[in-house]
Tab-separated table of C-alpha atoms in Angstrom:
chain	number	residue	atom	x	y	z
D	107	UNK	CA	-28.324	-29.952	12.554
D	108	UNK	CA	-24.793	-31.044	13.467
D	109	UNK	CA	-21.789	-28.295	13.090
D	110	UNK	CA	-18.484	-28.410	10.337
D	111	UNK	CA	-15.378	-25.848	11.560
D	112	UNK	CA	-12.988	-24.597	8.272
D	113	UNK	CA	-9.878	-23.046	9.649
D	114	UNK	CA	-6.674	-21.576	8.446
D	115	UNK	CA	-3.688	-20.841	9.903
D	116	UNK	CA	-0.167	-19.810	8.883
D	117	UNK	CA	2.506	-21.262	11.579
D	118	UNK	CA	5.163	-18.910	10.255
D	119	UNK	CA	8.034	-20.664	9.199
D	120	UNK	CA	7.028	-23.749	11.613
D	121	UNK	CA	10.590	-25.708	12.070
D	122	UNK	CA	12.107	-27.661	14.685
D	123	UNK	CA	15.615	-26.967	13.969
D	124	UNK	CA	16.040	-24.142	16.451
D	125	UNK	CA	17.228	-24.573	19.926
D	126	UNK	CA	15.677	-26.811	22.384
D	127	UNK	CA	13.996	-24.665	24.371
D	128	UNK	CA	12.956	-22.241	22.120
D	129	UNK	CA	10.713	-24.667	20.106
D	130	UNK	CA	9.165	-25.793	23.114
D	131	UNK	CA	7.948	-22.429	23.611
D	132	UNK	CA	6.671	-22.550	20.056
D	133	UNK	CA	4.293	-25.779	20.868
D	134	UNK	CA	3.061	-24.058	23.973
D	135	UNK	CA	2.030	-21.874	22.179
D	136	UNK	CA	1.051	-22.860	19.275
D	137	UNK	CA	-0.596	-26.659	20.635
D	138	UNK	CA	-3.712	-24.296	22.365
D	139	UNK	CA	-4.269	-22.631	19.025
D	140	UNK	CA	-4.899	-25.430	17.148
D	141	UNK	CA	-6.949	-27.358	19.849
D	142	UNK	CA	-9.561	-23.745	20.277
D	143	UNK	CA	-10.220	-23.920	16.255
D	144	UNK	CA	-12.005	-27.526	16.838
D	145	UNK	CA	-11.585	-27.563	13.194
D	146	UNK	CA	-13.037	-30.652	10.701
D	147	UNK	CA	-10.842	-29.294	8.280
D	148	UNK	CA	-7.900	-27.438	8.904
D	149	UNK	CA	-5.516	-25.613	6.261
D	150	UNK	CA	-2.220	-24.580	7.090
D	151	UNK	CA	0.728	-22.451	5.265
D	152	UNK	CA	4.610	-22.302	5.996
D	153	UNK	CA	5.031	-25.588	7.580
D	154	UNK	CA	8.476	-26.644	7.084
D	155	UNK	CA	9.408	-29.911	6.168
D	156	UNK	CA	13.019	-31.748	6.939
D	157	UNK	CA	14.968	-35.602	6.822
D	158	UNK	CA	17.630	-37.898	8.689
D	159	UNK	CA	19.778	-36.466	5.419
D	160	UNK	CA	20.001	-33.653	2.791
D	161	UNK	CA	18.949	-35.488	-0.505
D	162	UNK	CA	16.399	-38.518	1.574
D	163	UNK	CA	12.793	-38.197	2.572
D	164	UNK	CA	11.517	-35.645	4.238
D	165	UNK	CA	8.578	-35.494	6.858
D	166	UNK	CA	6.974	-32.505	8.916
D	167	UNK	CA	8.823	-33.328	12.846
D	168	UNK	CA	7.702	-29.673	14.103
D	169	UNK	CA	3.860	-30.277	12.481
D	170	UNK	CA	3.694	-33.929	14.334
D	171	UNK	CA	5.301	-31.956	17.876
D	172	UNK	CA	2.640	-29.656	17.959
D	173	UNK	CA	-0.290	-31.372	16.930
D	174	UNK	CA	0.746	-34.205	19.228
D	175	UNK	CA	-2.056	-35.146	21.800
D	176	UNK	CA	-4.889	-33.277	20.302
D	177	UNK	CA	-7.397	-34.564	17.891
D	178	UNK	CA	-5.963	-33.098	14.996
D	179	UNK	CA	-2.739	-35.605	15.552
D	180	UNK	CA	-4.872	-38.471	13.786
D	181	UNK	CA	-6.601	-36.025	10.573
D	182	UNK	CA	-6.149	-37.445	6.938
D	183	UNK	CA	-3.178	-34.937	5.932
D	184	UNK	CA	-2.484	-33.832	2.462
D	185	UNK	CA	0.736	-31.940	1.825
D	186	UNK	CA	2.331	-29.801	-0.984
D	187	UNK	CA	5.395	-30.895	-2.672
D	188	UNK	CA	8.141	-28.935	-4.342
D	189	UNK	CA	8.439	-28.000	-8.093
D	190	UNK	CA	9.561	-32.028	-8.558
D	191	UNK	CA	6.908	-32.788	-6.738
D	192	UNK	CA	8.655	-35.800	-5.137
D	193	UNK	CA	9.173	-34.746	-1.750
D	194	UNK	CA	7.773	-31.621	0.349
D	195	UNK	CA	9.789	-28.673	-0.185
D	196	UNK	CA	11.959	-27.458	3.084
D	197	UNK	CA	10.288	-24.220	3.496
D	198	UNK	CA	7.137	-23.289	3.884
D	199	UNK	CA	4.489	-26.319	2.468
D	200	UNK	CA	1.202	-26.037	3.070
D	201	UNK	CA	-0.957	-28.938	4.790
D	202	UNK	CA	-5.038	-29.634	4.819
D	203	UNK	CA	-6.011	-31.676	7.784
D	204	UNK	CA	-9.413	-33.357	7.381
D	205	UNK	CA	-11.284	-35.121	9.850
D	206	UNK	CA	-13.200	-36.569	6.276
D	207	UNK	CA	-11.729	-39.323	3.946
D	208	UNK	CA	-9.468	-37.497	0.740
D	209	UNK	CA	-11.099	-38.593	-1.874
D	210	UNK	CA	-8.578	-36.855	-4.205
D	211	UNK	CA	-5.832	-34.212	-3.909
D	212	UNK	CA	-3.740	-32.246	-6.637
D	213	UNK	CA	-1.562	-29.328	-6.533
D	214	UNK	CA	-1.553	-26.746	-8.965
D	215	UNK	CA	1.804	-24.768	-10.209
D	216	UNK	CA	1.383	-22.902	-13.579
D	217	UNK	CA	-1.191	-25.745	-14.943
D	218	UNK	CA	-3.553	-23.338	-15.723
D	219	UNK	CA	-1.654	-20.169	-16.034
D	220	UNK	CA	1.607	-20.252	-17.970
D	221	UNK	CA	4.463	-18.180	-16.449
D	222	UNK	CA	4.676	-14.857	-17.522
D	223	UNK	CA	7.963	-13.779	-19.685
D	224	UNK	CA	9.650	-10.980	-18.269
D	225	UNK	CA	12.328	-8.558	-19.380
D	226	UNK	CA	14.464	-6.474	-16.848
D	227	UNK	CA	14.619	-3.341	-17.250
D	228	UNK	CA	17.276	-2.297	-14.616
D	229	UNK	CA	19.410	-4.882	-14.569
D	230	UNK	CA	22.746	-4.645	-15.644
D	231	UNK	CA	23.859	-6.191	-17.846
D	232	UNK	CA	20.476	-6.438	-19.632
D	233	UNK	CA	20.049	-10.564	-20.061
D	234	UNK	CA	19.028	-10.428	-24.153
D	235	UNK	CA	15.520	-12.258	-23.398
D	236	UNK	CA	12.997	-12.829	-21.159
D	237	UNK	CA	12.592	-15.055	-18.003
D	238	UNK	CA	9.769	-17.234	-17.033
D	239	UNK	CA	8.103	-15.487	-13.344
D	240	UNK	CA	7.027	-18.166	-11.440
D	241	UNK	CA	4.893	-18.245	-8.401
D	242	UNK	CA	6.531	-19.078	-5.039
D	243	UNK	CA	3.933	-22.086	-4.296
D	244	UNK	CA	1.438	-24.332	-5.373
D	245	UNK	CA	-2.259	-24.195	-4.822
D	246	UNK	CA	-3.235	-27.277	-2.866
D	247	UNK	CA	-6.799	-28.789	-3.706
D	248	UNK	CA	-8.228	-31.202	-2.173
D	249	UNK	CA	-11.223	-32.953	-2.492
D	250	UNK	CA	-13.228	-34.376	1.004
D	251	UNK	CA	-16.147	-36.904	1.586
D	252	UNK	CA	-18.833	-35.782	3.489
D	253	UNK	CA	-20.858	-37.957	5.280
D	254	UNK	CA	-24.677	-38.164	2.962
D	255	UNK	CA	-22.745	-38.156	-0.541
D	256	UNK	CA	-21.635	-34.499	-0.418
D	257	UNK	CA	-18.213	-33.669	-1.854
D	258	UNK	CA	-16.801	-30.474	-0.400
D	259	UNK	CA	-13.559	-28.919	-2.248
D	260	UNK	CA	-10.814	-27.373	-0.069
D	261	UNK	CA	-8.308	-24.920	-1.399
D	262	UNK	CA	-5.247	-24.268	0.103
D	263	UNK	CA	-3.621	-20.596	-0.797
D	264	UNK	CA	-0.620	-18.565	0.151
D	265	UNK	CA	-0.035	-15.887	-2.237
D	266	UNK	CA	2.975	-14.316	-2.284
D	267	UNK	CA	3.805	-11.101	-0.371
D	268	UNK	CA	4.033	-7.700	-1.662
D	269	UNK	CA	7.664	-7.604	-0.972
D	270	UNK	CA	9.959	-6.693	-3.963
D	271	UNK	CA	11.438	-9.833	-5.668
D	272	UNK	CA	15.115	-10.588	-6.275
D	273	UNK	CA	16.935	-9.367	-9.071
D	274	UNK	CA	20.293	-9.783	-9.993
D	275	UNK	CA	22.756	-7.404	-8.842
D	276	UNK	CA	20.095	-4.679	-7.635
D	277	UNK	CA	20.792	-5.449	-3.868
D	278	UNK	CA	23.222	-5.649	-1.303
D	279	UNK	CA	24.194	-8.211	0.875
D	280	UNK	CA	22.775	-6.221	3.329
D	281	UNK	CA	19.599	-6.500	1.727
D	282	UNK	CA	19.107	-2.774	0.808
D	283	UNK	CA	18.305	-2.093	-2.944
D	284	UNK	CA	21.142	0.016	-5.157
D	285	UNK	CA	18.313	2.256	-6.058
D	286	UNK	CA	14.450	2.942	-6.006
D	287	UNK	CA	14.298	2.367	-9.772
D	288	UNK	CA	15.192	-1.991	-8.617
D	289	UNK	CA	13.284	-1.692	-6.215
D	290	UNK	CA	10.190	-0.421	-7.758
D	291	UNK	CA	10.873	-3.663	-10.794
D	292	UNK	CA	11.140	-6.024	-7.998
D	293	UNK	CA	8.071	-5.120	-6.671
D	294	UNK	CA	6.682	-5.166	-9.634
D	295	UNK	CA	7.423	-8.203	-10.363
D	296	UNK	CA	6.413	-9.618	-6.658
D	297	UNK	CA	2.432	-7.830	-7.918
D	298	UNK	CA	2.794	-10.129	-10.825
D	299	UNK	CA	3.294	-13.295	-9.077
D	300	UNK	CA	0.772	-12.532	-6.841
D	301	UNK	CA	-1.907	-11.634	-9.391
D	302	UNK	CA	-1.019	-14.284	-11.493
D	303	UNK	CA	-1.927	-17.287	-8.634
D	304	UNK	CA	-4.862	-15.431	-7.687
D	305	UNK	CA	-6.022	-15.942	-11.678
D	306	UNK	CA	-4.529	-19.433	-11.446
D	307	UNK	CA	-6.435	-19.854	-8.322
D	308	UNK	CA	-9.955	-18.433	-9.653
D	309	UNK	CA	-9.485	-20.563	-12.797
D	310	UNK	CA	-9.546	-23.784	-10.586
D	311	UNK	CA	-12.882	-22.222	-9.079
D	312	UNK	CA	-14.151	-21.907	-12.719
D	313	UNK	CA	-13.189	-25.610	-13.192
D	314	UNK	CA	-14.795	-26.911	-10.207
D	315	UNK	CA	-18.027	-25.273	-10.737
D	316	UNK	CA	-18.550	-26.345	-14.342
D	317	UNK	CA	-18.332	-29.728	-12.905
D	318	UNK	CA	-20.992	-29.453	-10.771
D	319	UNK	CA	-22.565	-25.686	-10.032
D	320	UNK	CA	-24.052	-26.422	-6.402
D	321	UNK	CA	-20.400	-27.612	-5.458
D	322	UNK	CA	-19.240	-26.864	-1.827
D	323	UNK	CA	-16.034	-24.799	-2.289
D	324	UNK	CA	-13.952	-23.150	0.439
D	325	UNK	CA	-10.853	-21.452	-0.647
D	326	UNK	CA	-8.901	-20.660	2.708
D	327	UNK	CA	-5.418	-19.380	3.583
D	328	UNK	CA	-2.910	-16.147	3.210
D	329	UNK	CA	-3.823	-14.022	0.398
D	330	UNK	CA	-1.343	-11.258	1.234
D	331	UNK	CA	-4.365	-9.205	0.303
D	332	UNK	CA	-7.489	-7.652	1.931
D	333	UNK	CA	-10.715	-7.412	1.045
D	334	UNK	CA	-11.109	-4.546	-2.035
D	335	UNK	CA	-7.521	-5.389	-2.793
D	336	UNK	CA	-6.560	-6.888	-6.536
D	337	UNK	CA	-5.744	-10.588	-5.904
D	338	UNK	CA	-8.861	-10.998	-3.720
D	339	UNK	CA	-11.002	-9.389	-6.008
D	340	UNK	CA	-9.742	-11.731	-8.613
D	341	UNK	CA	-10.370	-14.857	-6.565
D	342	UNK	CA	-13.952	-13.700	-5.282
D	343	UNK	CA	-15.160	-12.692	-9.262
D	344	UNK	CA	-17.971	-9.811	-7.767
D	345	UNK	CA	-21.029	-9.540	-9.673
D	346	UNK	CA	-19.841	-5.434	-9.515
D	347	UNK	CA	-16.635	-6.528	-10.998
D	348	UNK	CA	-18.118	-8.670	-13.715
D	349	UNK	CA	-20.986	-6.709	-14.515
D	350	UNK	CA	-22.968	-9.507	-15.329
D	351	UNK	CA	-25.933	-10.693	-12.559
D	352	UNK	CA	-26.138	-14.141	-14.201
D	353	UNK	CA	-23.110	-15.320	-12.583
D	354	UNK	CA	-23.468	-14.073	-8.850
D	355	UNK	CA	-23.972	-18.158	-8.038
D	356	UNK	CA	-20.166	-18.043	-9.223
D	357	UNK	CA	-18.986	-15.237	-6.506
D	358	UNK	CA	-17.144	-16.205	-3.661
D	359	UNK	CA	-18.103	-15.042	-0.188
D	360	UNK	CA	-15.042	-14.151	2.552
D	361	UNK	CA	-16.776	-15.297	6.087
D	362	UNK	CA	-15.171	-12.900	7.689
D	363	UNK	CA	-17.275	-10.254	6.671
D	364	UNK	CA	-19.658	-11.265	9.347
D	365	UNK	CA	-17.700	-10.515	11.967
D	366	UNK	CA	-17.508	-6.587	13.386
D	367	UNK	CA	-15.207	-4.023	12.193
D	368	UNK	CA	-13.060	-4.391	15.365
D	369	UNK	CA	-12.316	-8.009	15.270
D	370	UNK	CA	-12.229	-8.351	11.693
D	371	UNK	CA	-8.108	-8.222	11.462
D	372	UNK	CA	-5.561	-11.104	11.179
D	373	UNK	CA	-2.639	-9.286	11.060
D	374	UNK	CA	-1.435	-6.282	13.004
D	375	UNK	CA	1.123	-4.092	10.761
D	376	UNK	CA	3.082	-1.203	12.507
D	377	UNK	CA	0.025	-0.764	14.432
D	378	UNK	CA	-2.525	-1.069	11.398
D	379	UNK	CA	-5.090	-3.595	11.600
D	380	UNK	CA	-5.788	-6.087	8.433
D	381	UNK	CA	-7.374	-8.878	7.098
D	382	UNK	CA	-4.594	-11.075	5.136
D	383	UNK	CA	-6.224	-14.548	5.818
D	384	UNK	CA	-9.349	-15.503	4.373
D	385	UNK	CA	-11.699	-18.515	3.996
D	386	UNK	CA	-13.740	-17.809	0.575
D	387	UNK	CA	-16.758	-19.965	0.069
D	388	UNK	CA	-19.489	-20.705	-2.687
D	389	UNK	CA	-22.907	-19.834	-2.834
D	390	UNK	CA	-24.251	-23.336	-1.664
D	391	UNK	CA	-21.687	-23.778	0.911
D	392	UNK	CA	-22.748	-20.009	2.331
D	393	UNK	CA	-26.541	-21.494	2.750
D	394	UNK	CA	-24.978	-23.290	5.562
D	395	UNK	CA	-22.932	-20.634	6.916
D	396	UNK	CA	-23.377	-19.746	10.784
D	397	UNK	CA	-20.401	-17.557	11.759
D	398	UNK	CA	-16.872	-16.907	11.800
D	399	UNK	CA	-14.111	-15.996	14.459
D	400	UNK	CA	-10.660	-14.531	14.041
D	401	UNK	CA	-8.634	-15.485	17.059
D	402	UNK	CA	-6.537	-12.392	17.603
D	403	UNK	CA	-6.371	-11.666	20.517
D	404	UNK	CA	-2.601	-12.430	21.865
D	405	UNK	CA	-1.941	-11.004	18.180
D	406	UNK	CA	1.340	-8.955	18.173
D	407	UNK	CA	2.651	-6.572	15.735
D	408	UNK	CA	4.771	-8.056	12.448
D	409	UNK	CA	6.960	-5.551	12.489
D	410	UNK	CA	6.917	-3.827	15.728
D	411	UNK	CA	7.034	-7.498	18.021
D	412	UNK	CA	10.036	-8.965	16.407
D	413	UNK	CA	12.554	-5.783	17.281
D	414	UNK	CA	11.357	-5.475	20.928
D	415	UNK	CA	10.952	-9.682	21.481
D	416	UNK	CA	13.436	-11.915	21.571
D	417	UNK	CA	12.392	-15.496	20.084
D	418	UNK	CA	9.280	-14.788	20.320
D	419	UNK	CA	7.144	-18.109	19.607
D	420	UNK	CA	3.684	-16.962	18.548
D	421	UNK	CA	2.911	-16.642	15.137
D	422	UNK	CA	2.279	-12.814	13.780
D	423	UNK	CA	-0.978	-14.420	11.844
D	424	UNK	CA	-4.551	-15.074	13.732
D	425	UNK	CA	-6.175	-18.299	12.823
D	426	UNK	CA	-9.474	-17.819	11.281
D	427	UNK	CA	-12.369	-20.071	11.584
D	428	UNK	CA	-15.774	-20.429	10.033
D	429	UNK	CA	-18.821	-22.880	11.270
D	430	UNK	CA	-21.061	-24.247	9.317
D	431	UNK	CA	-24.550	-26.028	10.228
D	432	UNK	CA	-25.006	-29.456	8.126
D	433	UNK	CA	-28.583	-30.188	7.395
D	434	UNK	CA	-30.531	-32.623	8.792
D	435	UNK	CA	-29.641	-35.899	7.127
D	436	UNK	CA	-25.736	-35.063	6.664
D	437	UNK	CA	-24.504	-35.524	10.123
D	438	UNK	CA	-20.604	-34.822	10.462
D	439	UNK	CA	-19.916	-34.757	13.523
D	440	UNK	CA	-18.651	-37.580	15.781
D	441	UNK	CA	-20.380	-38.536	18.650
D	442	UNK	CA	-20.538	-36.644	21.601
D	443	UNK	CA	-19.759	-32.998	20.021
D	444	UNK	CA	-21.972	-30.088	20.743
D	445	UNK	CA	-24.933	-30.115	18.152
């Protein structure tokens, strides 16, 4: 048997363009997370992307900083582009890293789920028809060679928070909503985004395993979401949800389960402890399942660490990591690491 690592990891707003020293900090920090995954395939969210000029190419400077020196410097990379999709966006792209050959990538941005059309209700004055509500990102898939013929499909995810979205004229520039009737629409309408990529995001499952039903899928990243909440359910499709036995080989399994109630967190919020980041994997790729481990142990809290730190460089998400063992036959690993 020889051993393949899945790990995700949001960076949190991962940019260069601060001061001098204070990035540093961030790739101290940051360079000894990404080395202790000892990830084959690595998916991250919120890396920011930048160029020489406004309107030119851009390329990921903080990304290459802190991966420079480790393994993970020289992965195949794959990287999400904006709604053009000509360049990366500047905020927040996600990124696979694979030590295996891309056979294929796409992203996916309302191509299976149309936009919803939306209304206002407390905006003033009331626009006469409804808006398109787009999601925030695209999914990233990507598609990896294993060594022995096997194909094993990656899925990159960052849902969007449950934070109320904009709307016109319902908030100061102080950020505090004119009342709670705004507020509760803009939330609203952030639970609809959300919802809709997890469907968009469980349809792509669906199209993956008509293709081939004994496909290795791992859908990893920040759901915004824990385990019995809505977009999760959605994306995992529970025989208890569906009611139907017949298509438990389509359920998806979060690895994290395995781990104990105590260290089964990736996120610490005002002093509550939950699991935002997932890796959800199909029923073959689960055969092969050995364990998983949420690295959170320097984890501070979102929204307690940022008022009592200043600059602090650590992200407020715990990478997550699951290991698989490869059977005999379908060795992955490159010489000289641990069977």
């Amino acid at each position: 048997m020889r051993h393949l690592r899945i790990a995700t990891f949001n960076m949190e707003s991962l940019d260069d363009r601060l001061g001098e020293g204070d990035f540093a900090d961030r790739v101290a920090v940051l360079r000894p997370q990404i080395q202790r995954l000892r990830a084959d395939v690595l998916c991250l969210q919120e890396i920011n992307a930048h160029g020489p000029t406004k309107k030119g190419p851009r390329g990921l400077p903080a990304l290459d900083q802190v991966l420079a020196g480790t393994e993970t410097e020289h992965f195949h990379r794959v990287v999400s582009l904006n709604r053009g999709g000509v360049r990366p966006s500047d905020r927040h792209n996600l990124v696979v890293l694979s030590r295996f050959p891309v056979l294929g990538h796409q992203q996916l941005w309302h191509d299976l789920v149309e936009a919803p059309l939306y209304r206002p209700a407390t905006v003033q004055p009331r626009p006469h028809a409804a808006g398109s509500v787009e999601w925030d990102r695209p999914l990233l898939h990507v598609r990896l060679a294993l060594p022995g013929g096997r194909v094993l499909h990656v899925v990159n995810v960052h849902l969007r928070a449950p934070r109320a979205a904009f709307l016109s004229g319902q908030k100061t520039e102080h950020g505090r909503w004119h009342s709670v009737g705004g507020w509760a629409e803009g939330f609203f309408l952030a639970s609809l985004k959300q919802a809709g990529q997890a469907l968009e995001a469980r349809l792509l499952v669906e199209t993956i395993l008509d293709g081939d039903p004994e496909a290795l899928v791992a859908v990893c990243g920040d759901f915004n979401s824990d385990d019995r909440e809505g977009p999760l359910r959605t994306i995992r499709g529970d025989e208890e949800d569906t009611g139907n036995g017949h298509l438990a080989p389509r359920v998806l399994v979060p690895v994290e389960r395995s781990l104990a109630d105590s260290q089964r967190f990736s996120v610490i919020h005002h002093g509550r402890r939950v699991m935002l980041d997932h890796i959800l994997v199909s029923r073959p790729l689960l055969g092969w399942f050995l364990g998983a481990e949420a690295h959170n142990e320097a984890l501070g809290d979102e929204l307690v660490s940022p008022a009592t730190i200043w600059g602090s460089p650590d992200s407020y998400h715990a990478p997550l990591v699951a290991e698989f063992a490869v059977p005999r036959g379908e060795n992955i690993s490159p010489a000289g690491r641990r069977p």
